[in-house]
mmCIF file of C-alpha atoms in Angstrom:
data_model
loop_
_atom_site.group_PDB
_atom_site.id
_atom_site.type_symbol
_atom_site.label_atom_id
_atom_site.label_comp_id
_atom_site.label_asym_id
_atom_site.label_seq_id
_atom_site.Cartn_x
_atom_site.Cartn_y
_atom_site.Cartn_z
ATOM 1 C CA MET A 22 147.633 54.715 121.520
ATOM 2 C CA ASP A 23 149.021 58.221 121.913
ATOM 3 C CA ILE A 24 148.143 61.865 122.319
ATOM 4 C CA PRO A 25 148.352 64.267 119.358
ATOM 5 C CA ARG A 26 151.944 64.660 118.102
ATOM 6 C CA ILE A 27 152.117 68.441 118.680
ATOM 7 C CA PHE A 28 151.860 67.825 122.434
ATOM 8 C CA THR A 29 154.383 65.009 122.334
ATOM 9 C CA ILE A 30 156.776 67.439 120.674
ATOM 10 C CA SER A 31 155.998 70.723 122.420
ATOM 11 C CA GLU A 32 155.822 69.227 125.948
ATOM 12 C CA SER A 33 158.566 66.621 125.607
ATOM 13 C CA GLU A 34 160.779 68.575 128.058
ATOM 14 C CA HIS A 35 158.075 69.284 130.558
ATOM 15 C CA ARG A 36 157.902 67.549 133.899
ATOM 16 C CA ILE A 37 154.519 69.086 134.652
ATOM 17 C CA HIS A 38 151.948 69.221 131.889
ATOM 18 C CA ASN A 39 149.724 71.981 133.357
ATOM 19 C CA PRO A 40 150.203 75.484 134.808
ATOM 20 C CA PHE A 41 151.289 74.236 138.219
ATOM 21 C CA THR A 42 154.858 74.793 139.364
ATOM 22 C CA PRO A 43 156.784 72.390 141.689
ATOM 23 C CA ALA A 44 155.992 74.786 144.532
ATOM 24 C CA LYS A 45 152.224 74.527 143.797
ATOM 25 C CA TYR A 46 152.380 70.761 143.820
ATOM 26 C CA ALA A 47 154.279 70.895 147.130
ATOM 27 C CA THR A 48 151.579 73.171 148.566
ATOM 28 C CA LEU A 49 148.841 70.834 147.363
ATOM 29 C CA GLY A 50 150.551 67.780 148.840
ATOM 30 C CA HIS A 51 150.956 69.588 152.156
ATOM 31 C CA VAL A 52 147.343 70.899 152.477
ATOM 32 C CA LEU A 53 145.846 67.432 151.705
ATOM 33 C CA ARG A 54 147.339 66.228 155.003
ATOM 34 C CA MET A 55 148.194 62.826 153.543
ATOM 35 C CA LYS A 56 149.514 60.160 155.827
ATOM 36 C CA PRO A 57 152.315 57.723 154.763
ATOM 37 C CA GLY A 58 150.798 54.892 152.780
ATOM 38 C CA THR A 59 147.992 56.966 151.308
ATOM 39 C CA ARG A 60 147.064 55.362 148.006
ATOM 40 C CA ILE A 61 146.479 57.614 145.005
ATOM 41 C CA LEU A 62 145.120 56.901 141.499
ATOM 42 C CA ASP A 63 146.003 59.558 138.938
ATOM 43 C CA LEU A 64 144.220 59.419 135.590
ATOM 44 C CA GLY A 65 146.157 61.297 132.942
ATOM 45 C CA SER A 66 149.315 61.206 135.041
ATOM 46 C CA GLY A 67 151.630 62.748 132.348
ATOM 47 C CA SER A 68 155.315 62.517 133.327
ATOM 48 C CA GLY A 69 154.456 61.489 136.855
ATOM 49 C CA GLU A 70 155.789 64.496 138.764
ATOM 50 C CA MET A 71 152.872 64.676 141.253
ATOM 51 C CA LEU A 72 152.921 60.998 142.298
ATOM 52 C CA CYS A 73 156.778 60.809 142.286
ATOM 53 C CA THR A 74 157.353 63.910 144.407
ATOM 54 C CA TRP A 75 154.548 63.033 146.822
ATOM 55 C CA ALA A 76 155.974 59.510 147.223
ATOM 56 C CA ARG A 77 159.251 61.135 148.139
ATOM 57 C CA ASP A 78 157.884 63.831 150.376
ATOM 58 C CA HIS A 79 154.750 62.206 151.939
ATOM 59 C CA GLY A 80 155.309 58.444 151.613
ATOM 60 C CA ILE A 81 152.249 57.884 149.419
ATOM 61 C CA THR A 82 151.879 54.954 147.008
ATOM 62 C CA GLY A 83 150.238 55.440 143.659
ATOM 63 C CA THR A 84 149.279 54.347 140.180
ATOM 64 C CA GLY A 85 149.311 56.649 137.148
ATOM 65 C CA ILE A 86 147.487 55.983 133.873
ATOM 66 C CA ASP A 87 148.379 57.934 130.745
ATOM 67 C CA MET A 88 147.968 57.314 127.011
ATOM 68 C CA SER A 89 151.326 58.890 126.010
ATOM 69 C CA PRO A 90 154.100 56.306 125.720
ATOM 70 C CA LEU A 91 156.680 59.103 126.035
ATOM 71 C CA PHE A 92 155.234 60.640 129.179
ATOM 72 C CA THR A 93 154.718 57.204 130.727
ATOM 73 C CA SER A 94 158.373 56.379 130.121
ATOM 74 C CA GLN A 95 159.451 59.716 131.588
ATOM 75 C CA ALA A 96 157.300 59.045 134.631
ATOM 76 C CA LYS A 97 158.966 55.701 135.228
ATOM 77 C CA GLN A 98 162.367 57.372 134.914
ATOM 78 C CA ARG A 99 161.382 60.083 137.348
ATOM 79 C CA GLY A 100 160.373 57.426 139.864
ATOM 80 C CA GLU A 101 163.849 55.857 139.546
ATOM 81 C CA GLU A 102 165.529 59.224 139.829
ATOM 82 C CA LEU A 103 163.746 60.011 143.049
ATOM 83 C CA GLY A 104 164.102 56.485 144.482
ATOM 84 C CA VAL A 105 160.438 55.846 144.653
ATOM 85 C CA SER A 106 159.852 53.384 141.847
ATOM 86 C CA ASP A 107 158.810 50.704 144.340
ATOM 87 C CA ARG A 108 155.958 52.964 145.472
ATOM 88 C CA VAL A 109 154.607 54.477 142.212
ATOM 89 C CA HIS A 110 153.615 52.584 139.154
ATOM 90 C CA PHE A 111 152.825 54.039 135.715
ATOM 91 C CA ILE A 112 150.780 52.330 133.081
ATOM 92 C CA HIS A 113 150.520 53.215 129.382
ATOM 93 C CA ASN A 114 146.708 53.024 128.879
ATOM 94 C CA ASP A 115 143.689 55.087 127.956
ATOM 95 C CA ALA A 116 142.436 56.809 131.183
ATOM 96 C CA ALA A 117 138.971 57.251 129.661
ATOM 97 C CA GLY A 118 136.679 54.855 131.433
ATOM 98 C CA TYR A 119 139.462 53.427 133.635
ATOM 99 C CA VAL A 120 138.240 51.898 136.944
ATOM 100 C CA ALA A 121 140.723 50.355 139.304
ATOM 101 C CA ASP A 122 140.263 46.842 140.716
ATOM 102 C CA GLU A 123 140.986 48.131 144.239
ATOM 103 C CA LYS A 124 139.789 51.338 145.886
ATOM 104 C CA TYR A 125 142.060 54.284 146.515
ATOM 105 C CA ASP A 126 142.173 56.957 149.176
ATOM 106 C CA VAL A 127 142.604 59.713 146.581
ATOM 107 C CA ALA A 128 141.487 59.640 142.922
ATOM 108 C CA ALA A 129 142.782 62.376 140.731
ATOM 109 C CA CYS A 130 142.426 63.860 137.244
ATOM 110 C CA ILE A 131 144.644 66.859 136.999
ATOM 111 C CA GLY A 132 143.858 68.751 133.792
ATOM 112 C CA ALA A 133 142.463 65.978 131.686
ATOM 113 C CA THR A 134 138.746 65.961 132.471
ATOM 114 C CA TRP A 135 138.059 65.507 128.754
ATOM 115 C CA ILE A 136 138.530 61.827 129.407
ATOM 116 C CA ALA A 137 134.930 61.667 130.689
ATOM 117 C CA GLY A 138 133.335 64.616 128.827
ATOM 118 C CA GLY A 139 134.155 67.257 131.409
ATOM 119 C CA PHE A 140 134.512 67.596 135.184
ATOM 120 C CA ALA A 141 131.096 66.208 136.122
ATOM 121 C CA GLY A 142 131.670 62.944 134.140
ATOM 122 C CA THR A 143 135.228 62.738 135.480
ATOM 123 C CA ILE A 144 134.060 63.099 139.125
ATOM 124 C CA ALA A 145 131.650 60.174 138.449
ATOM 125 C CA LEU A 146 134.402 58.124 136.931
ATOM 126 C CA LEU A 147 136.844 58.804 139.716
ATOM 127 C CA ALA A 148 134.268 57.974 142.372
ATOM 128 C CA LYS A 149 134.210 54.359 141.037
ATOM 129 C CA SER A 150 137.846 53.902 142.200
ATOM 130 C CA LEU A 151 137.515 55.748 145.461
ATOM 131 C CA LYS A 152 137.159 54.458 149.035
ATOM 132 C CA PRO A 153 134.207 55.808 151.081
ATOM 133 C CA GLY A 154 135.265 59.124 152.552
ATOM 134 C CA GLY A 155 138.071 59.495 150.024
ATOM 135 C CA ILE A 156 139.166 62.632 148.219
ATOM 136 C CA ILE A 157 138.703 63.409 144.520
ATOM 137 C CA LEU A 158 141.198 65.864 142.936
ATOM 138 C CA ILE A 159 140.054 67.759 139.867
ATOM 139 C CA GLY A 160 142.404 70.003 137.934
ATOM 140 C CA GLU A 161 140.305 72.343 135.776
ATOM 141 C CA PRO A 162 140.582 75.672 133.887
ATOM 142 C CA TYR A 163 138.178 78.555 134.549
ATOM 143 C CA TRP A 164 137.684 82.048 133.215
ATOM 144 C CA ARG A 165 139.558 84.758 135.072
ATOM 145 C CA GLN A 166 137.848 87.157 132.627
ATOM 146 C CA VAL A 167 134.874 86.036 130.660
ATOM 147 C CA PRO A 168 135.464 86.710 126.937
ATOM 148 C CA ALA A 169 133.298 89.458 125.536
ATOM 149 C CA SER A 170 132.546 87.416 122.401
ATOM 150 C CA GLU A 171 132.796 83.914 120.907
ATOM 151 C CA GLU A 172 135.570 85.254 118.684
ATOM 152 C CA VAL A 173 137.714 86.176 121.696
ATOM 153 C CA ALA A 174 136.956 82.728 123.263
ATOM 154 C CA GLN A 175 138.141 81.034 120.073
ATOM 155 C CA ALA A 176 141.271 83.189 120.050
ATOM 156 C CA CYS A 177 141.971 81.765 123.546
ATOM 157 C CA GLY A 178 142.056 78.301 121.849
ATOM 158 C CA VAL A 179 138.644 77.036 122.885
ATOM 159 C CA SER A 180 135.494 76.544 120.877
ATOM 160 C CA SER A 181 133.081 78.657 122.950
ATOM 161 C CA VAL A 182 132.715 80.874 126.019
ATOM 162 C CA ALA A 183 130.502 78.079 127.400
ATOM 163 C CA ASP A 184 133.475 75.672 127.480
ATOM 164 C CA PHE A 185 134.487 76.971 130.923
ATOM 165 C CA LEU A 186 132.946 78.584 133.964
ATOM 166 C CA THR A 187 134.117 81.416 136.229
ATOM 167 C CA LEU A 188 135.697 80.375 139.500
ATOM 168 C CA PRO A 189 132.549 81.050 141.579
ATOM 169 C CA ALA A 190 130.453 79.218 139.067
ATOM 170 C CA LEU A 191 132.843 76.276 139.061
ATOM 171 C CA VAL A 192 132.721 75.981 142.841
ATOM 172 C CA ASP A 193 128.915 76.131 142.655
ATOM 173 C CA ALA A 194 128.981 73.387 140.028
ATOM 174 C CA PHE A 195 130.952 71.086 142.312
ATOM 175 C CA GLY A 196 128.242 71.647 144.984
ATOM 176 C CA GLU A 197 125.588 70.803 142.431
ATOM 177 C CA GLN A 198 127.344 67.429 141.948
ATOM 178 C CA ASP A 199 126.809 67.002 145.764
ATOM 179 C CA TYR A 200 130.478 67.452 146.619
ATOM 180 C CA ASP A 201 132.116 69.671 149.202
ATOM 181 C CA VAL A 202 135.137 71.652 148.121
ATOM 182 C CA VAL A 203 137.521 70.939 151.038
ATOM 183 C CA GLU A 204 140.718 72.484 149.590
ATOM 184 C CA MET A 205 142.023 74.196 146.483
ATOM 185 C CA VAL A 206 145.277 75.457 145.168
ATOM 186 C CA LEU A 207 145.242 77.875 142.220
ATOM 187 C CA ALA A 208 147.824 78.351 139.513
ATOM 188 C CA ASP A 209 149.107 81.907 138.852
ATOM 189 C CA GLN A 210 150.303 83.680 135.760
ATOM 190 C CA GLU A 211 153.911 82.651 136.402
ATOM 191 C CA GLY A 212 152.695 79.056 136.260
ATOM 192 C CA TRP A 213 151.085 79.699 132.952
ATOM 193 C CA ASP A 214 154.261 81.284 131.625
ATOM 194 C CA ARG A 215 156.333 78.290 132.712
ATOM 195 C CA TYR A 216 153.854 75.836 131.118
ATOM 196 C CA GLU A 217 153.399 77.772 127.873
ATOM 197 C CA ALA A 218 156.803 79.424 127.285
ATOM 198 C CA ALA A 219 158.776 76.231 127.886
ATOM 199 C CA LYS A 220 157.058 74.795 124.807
ATOM 200 C CA TRP A 221 158.531 77.521 122.548
ATOM 201 C CA MET A 222 162.136 76.589 123.220
ATOM 202 C CA THR A 223 161.335 72.898 122.811
ATOM 203 C CA MET A 224 159.581 73.470 119.483
ATOM 204 C CA ARG A 225 162.398 75.718 118.200
ATOM 205 C CA ARG A 226 165.095 73.080 119.089
ATOM 206 C CA TRP A 227 162.931 70.316 117.482
ATOM 207 C CA LEU A 228 162.564 72.335 114.270
ATOM 208 C CA GLU A 229 166.386 72.831 114.158
ATOM 209 C CA GLU A 230 166.881 69.070 114.577
ATOM 210 C CA ASN A 231 164.093 67.924 112.259
ATOM 211 C CA PRO A 232 163.847 70.440 109.388
ATOM 212 C CA ASP A 233 162.752 67.754 106.913
ATOM 213 C CA ASP A 234 160.130 66.093 109.032
ATOM 214 C CA ASP A 235 156.604 65.985 107.486
ATOM 215 C CA PHE A 236 155.283 67.567 110.688
ATOM 216 C CA ALA A 237 157.677 70.528 110.750
ATOM 217 C CA SER A 238 155.159 72.895 109.084
ATOM 218 C CA GLU A 239 152.698 72.265 111.879
ATOM 219 C CA VAL A 240 155.332 72.899 114.565
ATOM 220 C CA ARG A 241 156.503 76.035 112.820
ATOM 221 C CA LYS A 242 152.862 77.286 112.599
ATOM 222 C CA GLU A 243 152.321 76.667 116.324
ATOM 223 C CA LEU A 244 155.599 78.313 117.293
ATOM 224 C CA THR A 245 154.729 81.361 115.207
ATOM 225 C CA ILE A 246 151.381 82.026 116.822
ATOM 226 C CA ALA A 247 151.868 80.633 120.400
ATOM 227 C CA PRO A 248 153.784 83.463 122.078
ATOM 228 C CA LYS A 249 151.295 86.169 120.891
ATOM 229 C CA ARG A 250 148.273 83.985 121.814
ATOM 230 C CA HIS A 251 149.703 83.433 125.278
ATOM 231 C CA VAL A 252 150.454 86.995 126.168
ATOM 232 C CA THR A 253 147.206 88.317 124.662
ATOM 233 C CA PHE A 254 144.828 85.633 125.826
ATOM 234 C CA THR A 255 145.957 82.720 127.887
ATOM 235 C CA ARG A 256 147.644 84.465 130.802
ATOM 236 C CA GLU A 257 144.910 87.118 130.930
ATOM 237 C CA TYR A 258 141.713 85.100 130.510
ATOM 238 C CA PHE A 259 142.507 81.675 131.914
ATOM 239 C CA GLY A 260 142.692 80.544 135.514
ATOM 240 C CA TRP A 261 143.461 77.004 136.535
ATOM 241 C CA GLY A 262 143.308 75.170 139.806
ATOM 242 C CA VAL A 263 143.176 71.814 141.562
ATOM 243 C CA PHE A 264 140.162 71.315 143.773
ATOM 244 C CA ALA A 265 139.845 68.660 146.466
ATOM 245 C CA LEU A 266 136.326 67.271 146.736
ATOM 246 C CA MET A 267 134.530 65.025 149.228
ATOM 247 C CA ALA A 268 131.104 63.532 148.745
ATOM 248 C CA ARG A 269 128.357 64.917 150.963
#
């Protein structure tokens, strides 16, 4: 059980696997007004930065589920580095369909809503692990600019313009799911730069260290096209944010 190898390689040096910066996660943790002991479930927890830093800064406890063995190992190491390994636990497992045995105060899926076919299915999945009156956190892309054609959308790395909504339409869609948006923190272009550009150095170093690897041609192909794709499309067309939702 693992994610595609290109992500394991290109994001192996990432602590955060989305366009948020540490400052954005700090802001999100603050605006959620969490009390010490708040219990959080994070599906698709990556390298655990959100749970680990919030355990340090806000005294939360949490469980992270991720299908990457590498990222799960990094999350456990991060918990030890920050002295919070007794409060956060990371499990190598498929987050798709995961329902916790006990209910949580906050249930999150930050940038991995594909686990349930999109944000609507992910909200329904998270709700199964949530206490009444709890908060769902959804990290989701949206269009800053709607592509003028399907060809432009595909150049952005998605299959169709219909894959994402604009920000107003996304907020409306949460309401249509019968949820109030009670907070949001949005990424910015600097966050996109940090997320995307950090991959390029990692891939270059990997290629230098693994020239004979069977996967080297794929990494070389991605490194060749990724910078132009990012500056032309990703940072101009994509927005991304984390939205705090409460059932009506």
